[in-house]
CSV table of C-alpha atoms in Angstrom, one decimal:
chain,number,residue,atom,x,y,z
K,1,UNK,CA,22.2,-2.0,-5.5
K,2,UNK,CA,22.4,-4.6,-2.9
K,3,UNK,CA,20.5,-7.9,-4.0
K,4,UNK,CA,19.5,-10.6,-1.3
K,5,UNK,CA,18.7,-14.8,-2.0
K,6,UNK,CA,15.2,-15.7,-3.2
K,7,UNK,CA,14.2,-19.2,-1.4
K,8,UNK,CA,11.0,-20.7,-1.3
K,9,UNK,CA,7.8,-19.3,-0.9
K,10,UNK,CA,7.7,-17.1,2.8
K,11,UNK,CA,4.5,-18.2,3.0
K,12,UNK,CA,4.1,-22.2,2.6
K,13,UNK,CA,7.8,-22.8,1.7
K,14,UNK,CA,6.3,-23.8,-1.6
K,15,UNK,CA,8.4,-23.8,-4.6
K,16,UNK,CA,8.7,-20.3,-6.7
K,17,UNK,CA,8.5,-20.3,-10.5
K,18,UNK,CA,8.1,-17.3,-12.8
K,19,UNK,CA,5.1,-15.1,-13.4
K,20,UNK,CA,6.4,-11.8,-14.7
K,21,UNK,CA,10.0,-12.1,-16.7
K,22,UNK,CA,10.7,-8.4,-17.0
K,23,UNK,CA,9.2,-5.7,-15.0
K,24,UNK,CA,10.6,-2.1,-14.1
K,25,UNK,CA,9.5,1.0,-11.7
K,26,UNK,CA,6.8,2.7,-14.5
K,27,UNK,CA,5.7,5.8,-12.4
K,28,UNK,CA,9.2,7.2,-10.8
K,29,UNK,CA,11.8,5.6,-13.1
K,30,UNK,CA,14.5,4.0,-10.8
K,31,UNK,CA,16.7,1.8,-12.9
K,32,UNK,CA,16.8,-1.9,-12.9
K,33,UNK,CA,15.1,-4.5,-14.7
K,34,UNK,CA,12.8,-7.2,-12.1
K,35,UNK,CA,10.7,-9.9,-12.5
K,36,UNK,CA,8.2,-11.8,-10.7
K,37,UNK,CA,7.8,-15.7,-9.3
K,38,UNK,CA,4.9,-17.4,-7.8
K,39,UNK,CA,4.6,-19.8,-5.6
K,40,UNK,CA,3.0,-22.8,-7.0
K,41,UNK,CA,1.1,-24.0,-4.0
K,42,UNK,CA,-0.3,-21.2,-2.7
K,43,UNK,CA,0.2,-18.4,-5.2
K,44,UNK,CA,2.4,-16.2,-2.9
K,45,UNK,CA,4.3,-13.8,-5.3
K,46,UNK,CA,8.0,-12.1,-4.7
K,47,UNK,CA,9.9,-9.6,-6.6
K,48,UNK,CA,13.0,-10.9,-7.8
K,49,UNK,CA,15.7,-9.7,-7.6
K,50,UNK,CA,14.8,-8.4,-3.7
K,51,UNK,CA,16.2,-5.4,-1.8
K,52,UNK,CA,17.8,-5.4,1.8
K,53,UNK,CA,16.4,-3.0,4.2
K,54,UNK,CA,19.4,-1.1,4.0
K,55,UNK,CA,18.5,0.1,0.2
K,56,UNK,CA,15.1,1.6,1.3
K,57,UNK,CA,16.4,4.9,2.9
K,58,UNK,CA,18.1,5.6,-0.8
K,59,UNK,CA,15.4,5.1,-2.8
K,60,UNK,CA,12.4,6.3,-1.3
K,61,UNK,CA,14.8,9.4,-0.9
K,62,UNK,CA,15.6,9.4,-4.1
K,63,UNK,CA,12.8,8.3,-5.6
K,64,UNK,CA,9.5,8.6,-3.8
K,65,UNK,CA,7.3,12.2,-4.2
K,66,UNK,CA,8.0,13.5,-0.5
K,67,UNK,CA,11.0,16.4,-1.6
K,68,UNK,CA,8.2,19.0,-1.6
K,69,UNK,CA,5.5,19.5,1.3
K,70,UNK,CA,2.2,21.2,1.9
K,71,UNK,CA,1.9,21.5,5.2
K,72,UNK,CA,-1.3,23.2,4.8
K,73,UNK,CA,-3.0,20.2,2.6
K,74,UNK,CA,-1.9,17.9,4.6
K,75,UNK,CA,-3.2,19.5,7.9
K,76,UNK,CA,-6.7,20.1,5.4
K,77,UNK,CA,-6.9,16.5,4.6
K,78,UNK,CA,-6.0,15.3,8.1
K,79,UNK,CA,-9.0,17.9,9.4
K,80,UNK,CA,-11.8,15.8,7.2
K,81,UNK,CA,-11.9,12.7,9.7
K,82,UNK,CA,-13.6,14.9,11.9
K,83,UNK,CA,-16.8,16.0,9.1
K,84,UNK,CA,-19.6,14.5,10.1
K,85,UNK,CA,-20.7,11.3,7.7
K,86,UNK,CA,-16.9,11.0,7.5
K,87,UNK,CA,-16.5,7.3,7.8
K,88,UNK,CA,-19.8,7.0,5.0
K,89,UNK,CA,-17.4,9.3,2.7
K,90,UNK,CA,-14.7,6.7,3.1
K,91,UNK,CA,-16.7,3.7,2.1
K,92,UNK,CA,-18.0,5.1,-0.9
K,93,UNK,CA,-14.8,6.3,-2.5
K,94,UNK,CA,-13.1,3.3,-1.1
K,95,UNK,CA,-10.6,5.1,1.4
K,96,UNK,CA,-11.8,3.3,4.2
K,97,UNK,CA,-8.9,0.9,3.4
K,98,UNK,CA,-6.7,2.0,6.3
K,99,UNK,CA,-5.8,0.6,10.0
K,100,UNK,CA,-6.2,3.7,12.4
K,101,UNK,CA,-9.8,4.9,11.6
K,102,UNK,CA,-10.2,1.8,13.7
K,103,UNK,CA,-8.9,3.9,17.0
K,104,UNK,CA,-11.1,4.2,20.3
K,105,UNK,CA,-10.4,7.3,22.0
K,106,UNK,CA,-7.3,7.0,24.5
K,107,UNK,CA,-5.9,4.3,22.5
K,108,UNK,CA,-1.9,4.0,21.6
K,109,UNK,CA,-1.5,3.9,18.0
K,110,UNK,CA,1.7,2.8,16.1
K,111,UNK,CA,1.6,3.6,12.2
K,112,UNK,CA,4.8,1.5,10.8
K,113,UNK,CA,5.2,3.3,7.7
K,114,UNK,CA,3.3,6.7,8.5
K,115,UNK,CA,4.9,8.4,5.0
K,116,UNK,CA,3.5,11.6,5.1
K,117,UNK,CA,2.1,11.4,8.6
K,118,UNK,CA,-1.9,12.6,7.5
K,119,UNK,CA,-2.3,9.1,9.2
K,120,UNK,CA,-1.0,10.2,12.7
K,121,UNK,CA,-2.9,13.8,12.7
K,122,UNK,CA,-6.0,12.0,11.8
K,123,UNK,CA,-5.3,9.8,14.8
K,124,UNK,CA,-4.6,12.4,17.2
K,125,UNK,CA,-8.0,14.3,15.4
K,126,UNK,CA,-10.1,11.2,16.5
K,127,UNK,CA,-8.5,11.4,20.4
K,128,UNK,CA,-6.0,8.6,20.2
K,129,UNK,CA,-2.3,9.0,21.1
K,130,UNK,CA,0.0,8.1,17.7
K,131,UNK,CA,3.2,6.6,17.4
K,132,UNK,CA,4.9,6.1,13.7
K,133,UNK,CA,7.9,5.1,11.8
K,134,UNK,CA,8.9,5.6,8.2
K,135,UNK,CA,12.2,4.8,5.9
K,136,UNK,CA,11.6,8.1,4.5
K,137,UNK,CA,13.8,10.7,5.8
K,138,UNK,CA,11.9,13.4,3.7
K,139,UNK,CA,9.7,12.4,6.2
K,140,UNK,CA,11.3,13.9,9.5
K,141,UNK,CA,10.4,17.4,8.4
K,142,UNK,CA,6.6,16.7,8.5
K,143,UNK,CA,6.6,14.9,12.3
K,144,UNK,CA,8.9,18.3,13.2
K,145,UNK,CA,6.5,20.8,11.9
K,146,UNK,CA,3.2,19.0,13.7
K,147,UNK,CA,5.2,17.9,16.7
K,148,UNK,CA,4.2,13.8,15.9
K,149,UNK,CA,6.7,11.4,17.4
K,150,UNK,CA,7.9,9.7,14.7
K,151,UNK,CA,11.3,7.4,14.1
K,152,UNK,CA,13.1,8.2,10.9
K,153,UNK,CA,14.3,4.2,10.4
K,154,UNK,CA,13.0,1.3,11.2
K,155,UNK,CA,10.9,-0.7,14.0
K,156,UNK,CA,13.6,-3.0,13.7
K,157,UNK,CA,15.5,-0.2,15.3
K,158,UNK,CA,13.6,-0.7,18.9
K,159,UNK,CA,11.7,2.8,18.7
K,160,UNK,CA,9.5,3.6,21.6
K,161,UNK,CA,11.4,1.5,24.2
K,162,UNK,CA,9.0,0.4,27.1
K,163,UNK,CA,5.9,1.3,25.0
K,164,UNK,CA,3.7,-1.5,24.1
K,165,UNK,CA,-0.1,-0.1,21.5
K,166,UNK,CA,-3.4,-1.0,21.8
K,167,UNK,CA,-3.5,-0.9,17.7
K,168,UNK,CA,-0.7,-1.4,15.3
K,169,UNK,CA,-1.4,-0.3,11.8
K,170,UNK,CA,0.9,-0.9,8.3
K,171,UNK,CA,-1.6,0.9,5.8
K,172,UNK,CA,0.0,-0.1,2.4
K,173,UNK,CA,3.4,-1.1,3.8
K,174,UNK,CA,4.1,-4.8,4.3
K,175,UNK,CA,4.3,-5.0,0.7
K,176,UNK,CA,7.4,-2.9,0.9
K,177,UNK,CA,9.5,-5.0,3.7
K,178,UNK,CA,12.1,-7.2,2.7
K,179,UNK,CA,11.5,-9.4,5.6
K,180,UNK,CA,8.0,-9.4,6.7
K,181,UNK,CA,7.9,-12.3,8.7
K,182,UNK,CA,10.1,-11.0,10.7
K,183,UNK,CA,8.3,-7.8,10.9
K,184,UNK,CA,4.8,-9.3,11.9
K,185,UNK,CA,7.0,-11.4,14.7
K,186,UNK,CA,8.3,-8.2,16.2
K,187,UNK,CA,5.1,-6.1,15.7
K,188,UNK,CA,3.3,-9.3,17.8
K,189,UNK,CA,5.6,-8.3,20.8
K,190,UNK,CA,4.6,-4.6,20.8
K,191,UNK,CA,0.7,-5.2,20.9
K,192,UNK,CA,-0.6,-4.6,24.3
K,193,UNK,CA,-3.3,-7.0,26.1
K,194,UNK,CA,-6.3,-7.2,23.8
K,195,UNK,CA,-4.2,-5.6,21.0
K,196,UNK,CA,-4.8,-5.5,17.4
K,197,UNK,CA,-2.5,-5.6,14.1
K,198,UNK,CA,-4.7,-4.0,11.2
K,199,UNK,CA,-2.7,-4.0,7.7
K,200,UNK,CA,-3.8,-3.0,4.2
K,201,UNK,CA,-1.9,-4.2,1.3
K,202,UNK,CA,-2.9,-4.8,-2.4
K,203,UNK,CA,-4.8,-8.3,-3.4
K,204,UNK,CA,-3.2,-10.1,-5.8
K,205,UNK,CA,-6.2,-12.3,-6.2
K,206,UNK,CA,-8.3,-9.2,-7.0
K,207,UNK,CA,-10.5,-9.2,-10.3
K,208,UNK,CA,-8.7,-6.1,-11.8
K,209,UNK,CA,-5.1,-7.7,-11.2
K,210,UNK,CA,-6.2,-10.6,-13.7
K,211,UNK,CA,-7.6,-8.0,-15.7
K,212,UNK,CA,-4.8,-6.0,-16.1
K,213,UNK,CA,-1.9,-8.4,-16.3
K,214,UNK,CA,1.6,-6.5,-16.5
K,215,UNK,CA,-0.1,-3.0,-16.4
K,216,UNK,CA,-1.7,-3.4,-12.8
K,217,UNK,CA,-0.8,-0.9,-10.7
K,218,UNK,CA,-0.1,-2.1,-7.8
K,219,UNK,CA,2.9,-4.2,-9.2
K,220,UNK,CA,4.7,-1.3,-8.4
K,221,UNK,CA,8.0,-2.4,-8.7
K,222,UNK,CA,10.7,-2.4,-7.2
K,223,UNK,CA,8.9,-1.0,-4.2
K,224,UNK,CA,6.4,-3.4,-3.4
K,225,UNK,CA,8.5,-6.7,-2.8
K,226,UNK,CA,6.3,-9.0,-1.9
K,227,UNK,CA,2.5,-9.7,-3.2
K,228,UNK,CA,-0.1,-11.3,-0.9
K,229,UNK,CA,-3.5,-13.4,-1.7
K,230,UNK,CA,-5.9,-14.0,0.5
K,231,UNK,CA,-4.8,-17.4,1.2
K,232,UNK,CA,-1.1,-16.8,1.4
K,233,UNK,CA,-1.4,-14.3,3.7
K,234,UNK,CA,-3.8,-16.5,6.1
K,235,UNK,CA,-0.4,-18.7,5.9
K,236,UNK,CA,1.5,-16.1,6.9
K,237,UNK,CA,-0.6,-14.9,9.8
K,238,UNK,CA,-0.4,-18.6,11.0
K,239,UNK,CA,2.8,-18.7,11.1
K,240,UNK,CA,3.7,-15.7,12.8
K,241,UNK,CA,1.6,-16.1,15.7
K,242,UNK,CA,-1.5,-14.7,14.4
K,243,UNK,CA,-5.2,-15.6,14.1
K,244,UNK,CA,-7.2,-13.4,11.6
K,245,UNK,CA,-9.7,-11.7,13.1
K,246,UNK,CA,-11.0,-10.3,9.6
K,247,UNK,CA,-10.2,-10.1,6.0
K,248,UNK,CA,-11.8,-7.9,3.6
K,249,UNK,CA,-11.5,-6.3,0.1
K,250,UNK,CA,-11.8,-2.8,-0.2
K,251,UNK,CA,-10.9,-0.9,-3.8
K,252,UNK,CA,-10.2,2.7,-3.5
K,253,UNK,CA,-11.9,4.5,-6.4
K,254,UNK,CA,-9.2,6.6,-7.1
K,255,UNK,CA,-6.7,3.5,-7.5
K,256,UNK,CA,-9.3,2.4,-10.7
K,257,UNK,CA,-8.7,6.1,-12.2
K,258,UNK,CA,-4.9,5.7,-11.8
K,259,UNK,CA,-5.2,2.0,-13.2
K,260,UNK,CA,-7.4,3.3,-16.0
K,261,UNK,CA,-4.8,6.0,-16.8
K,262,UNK,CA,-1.9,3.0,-16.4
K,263,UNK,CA,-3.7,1.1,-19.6
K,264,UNK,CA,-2.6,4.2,-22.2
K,265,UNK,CA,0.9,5.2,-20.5
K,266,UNK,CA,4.3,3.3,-21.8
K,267,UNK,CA,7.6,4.0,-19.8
K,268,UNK,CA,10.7,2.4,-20.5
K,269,UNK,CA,13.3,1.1,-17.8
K,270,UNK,CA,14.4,4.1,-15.7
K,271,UNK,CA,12.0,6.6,-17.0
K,272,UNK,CA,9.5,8.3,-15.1
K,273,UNK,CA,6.0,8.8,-16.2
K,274,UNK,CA,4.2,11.5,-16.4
K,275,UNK,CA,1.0,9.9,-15.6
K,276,UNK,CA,2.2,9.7,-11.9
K,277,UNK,CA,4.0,13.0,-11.7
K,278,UNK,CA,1.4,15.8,-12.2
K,279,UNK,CA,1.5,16.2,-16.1
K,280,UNK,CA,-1.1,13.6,-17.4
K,281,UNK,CA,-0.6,9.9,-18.9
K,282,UNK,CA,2.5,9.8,-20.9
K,283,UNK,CA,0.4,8.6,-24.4
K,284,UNK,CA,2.3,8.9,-27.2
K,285,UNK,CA,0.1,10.1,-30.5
K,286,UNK,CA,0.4,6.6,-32.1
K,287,UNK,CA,-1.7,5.1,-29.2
K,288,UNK,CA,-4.5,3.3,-29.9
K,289,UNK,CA,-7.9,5.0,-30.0
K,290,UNK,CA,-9.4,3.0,-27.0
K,291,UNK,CA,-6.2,3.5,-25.1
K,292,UNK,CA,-7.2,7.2,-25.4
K,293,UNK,CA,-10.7,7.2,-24.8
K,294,UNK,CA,-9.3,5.5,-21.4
K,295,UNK,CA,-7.4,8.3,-20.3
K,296,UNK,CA,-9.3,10.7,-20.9
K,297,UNK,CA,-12.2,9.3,-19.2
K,298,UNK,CA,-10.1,8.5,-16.2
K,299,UNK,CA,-9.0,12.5,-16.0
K,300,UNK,CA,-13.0,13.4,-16.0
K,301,UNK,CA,-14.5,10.7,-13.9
K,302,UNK,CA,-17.6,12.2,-12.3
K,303,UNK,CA,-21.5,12.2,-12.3
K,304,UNK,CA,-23.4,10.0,-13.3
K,305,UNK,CA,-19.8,8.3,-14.4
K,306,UNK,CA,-18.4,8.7,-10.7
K,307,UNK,CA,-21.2,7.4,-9.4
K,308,UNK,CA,-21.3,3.8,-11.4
K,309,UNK,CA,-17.7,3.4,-10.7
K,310,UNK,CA,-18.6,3.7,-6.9
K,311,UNK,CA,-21.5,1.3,-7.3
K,312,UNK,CA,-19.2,-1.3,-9.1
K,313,UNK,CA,-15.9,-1.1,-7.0
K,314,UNK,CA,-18.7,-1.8,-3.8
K,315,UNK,CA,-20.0,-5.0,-5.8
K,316,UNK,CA,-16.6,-6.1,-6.4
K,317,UNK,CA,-15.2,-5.9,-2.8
K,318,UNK,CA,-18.5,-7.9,-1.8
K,319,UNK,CA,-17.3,-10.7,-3.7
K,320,UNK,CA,-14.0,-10.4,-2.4
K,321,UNK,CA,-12.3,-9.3,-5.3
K,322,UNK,CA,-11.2,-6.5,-4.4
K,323,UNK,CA,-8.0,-4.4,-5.2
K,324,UNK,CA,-6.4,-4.1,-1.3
K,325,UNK,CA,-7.0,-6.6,1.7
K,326,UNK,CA,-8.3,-5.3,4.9
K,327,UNK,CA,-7.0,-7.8,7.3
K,328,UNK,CA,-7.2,-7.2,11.6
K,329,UNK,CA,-4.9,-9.6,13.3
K,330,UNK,CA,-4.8,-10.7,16.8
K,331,UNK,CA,-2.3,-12.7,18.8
K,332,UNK,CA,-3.1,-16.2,19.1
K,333,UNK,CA,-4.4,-17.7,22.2
């Protein structure tokens, strides 16, 4: 695989040292072994070694659980923005962690990474006019079916010539781009008068990344490429032309089932797990009794269980430690 140059830190120029020595893909089993470095100043953190953008088509091909498609779910789950109490649905479990819910009627929406494009029906559902582009080309068969315009590549590519979008979302994505400086300087060009950039990517300053260490789940090597803190990412905005409108933390209660599950499931370099591919954690019978206990609770969350999870996530993201960043950019003046 094709490797770039790691320089200093994207988001203060800072100097990087290592966090993580050795680090692999644990859900889908790509091979390679990564690690980790941190910015000193600031705390930015990079994947090491990174990928180009020319590796992505391979291995979200490849890799990434898009090969089989239920056209029918995805139309179900895309049908449920419209339920009334919808949006008080989302902020209990946590899913209200994503860009376009943010549409006004008549509104031009670009989704920069739409993977399986429930985004873009559920902004057409809610009377906006949606745009996306995905890496994916597992992908093109979904946009097909539901007539979406989408680009199989990337936004580097120019899609949409001429079109400028009243909102520009990258719901869990900016963590995937090799260059996303670059990205937020070209997205800034495509916002139209009054435009906003909305992104949600995971919190590297949240409570259950200290918690967790190694095993957090939103490592996810070697997809996610670079990992954002609150402050970094402030640094960022700055310097790409931005001024943050917003920044919140929001935890998506099914992300502290997965994590849960994570604790008890041990994958070696370039195997997949189990835990993330529809057959339950891959726990081997020498596993420790609390690691156990830990997956199985996470397979039966609900009740009074459910219920105290939602509670805590809600306290947690009120003190801002929260697993994923809500942040809504706007150009600066």
């Amino acid at each position: 695989m094709v490797v770039g140059n790691i320089g200093a830190c994207i988001a203060c120029s800072g100097r990087n040292e290592s966090f993580i020595d050795r680090i692999w893909d644990d859900r889908y089993g790509s091979p390679g072994i990564f690690s980790v470095l941190k910015c000193e100043s600031c705390g930015q953190m990079v994947t090491a070694p990174p990928l180009l953008e020319s590796d992505l088509p391979g291995l979200y091909s490849r890799y990434y659980p898009r090969g089989d498609v239920d056209f029918d779910a995805i139309e179900r789950e895309a049908a449920a923005v419209l339920v009334p109490r919808a949006s008080e649905k989302r902020y209990r479990e946590g899913t209200d962690n994503q860009g376009h819910y943010a549409v006004l009627p008549g509104q031009s929406v670009l989704d920069i990474g739409c993977g399986s494009c429930v985004s873009l029906l559920e902004v057409r559902n809610l009377g906006g006019k949606a745009f996306g582009v995905e890496a994916d080309p597992n992908v093109r068969a979904i946009a097909e079916h539901f007539g979406l315009n989408v680009h199989i590549g990337s936004i580097h590519d120019d899609p949409f010539p001429g079109q400028t979008f009243d909102l520009i979302v990258l719901n869990q994505v900016i963590e995937h781009v090799p260059e996303p400086l670059a990205l937020l300087r070209l997205v800034r060009e495509r916002l139209a008068p009054g435009g906003k950039v909305i992104l949600a990517f995971p919190n590297t300053g949240s409570l259950n990344r200290k918690v967790s260490r190694g095993k957090w789940i939103n490592w996810h090597i070697p997809y996610h490429l670079h990992h954002y803190n609150k402050k970094s990412f402030g640094l960022i905005a700055a310097r790409t032309g931005y001024r943050v409108a917003s920044m919140r933390t929001i935890t998506p209660n099914v992300w502290t089932i997965l994590q849960l599950r994570a604790f008890g499931d041990i994958t070696a370099e370039g195997q997949a797990s189990s835990a993330w591919t529809g057959r339950g954690p891959s726990v081997p019978s020498n596993t420790s009794f609390a690691m156990r206990w830990k997956n199985r609770f996470a397979s039966r969350v609900s009740g009074s269980a459910g219920r105290t999870m939602t509670h805590l996530n809600r306290l947690v993201d009120r003190l801002g430690l929260g697993d994923s960043l809500l942040v809504v950019l706007q150009k600066q003046d």
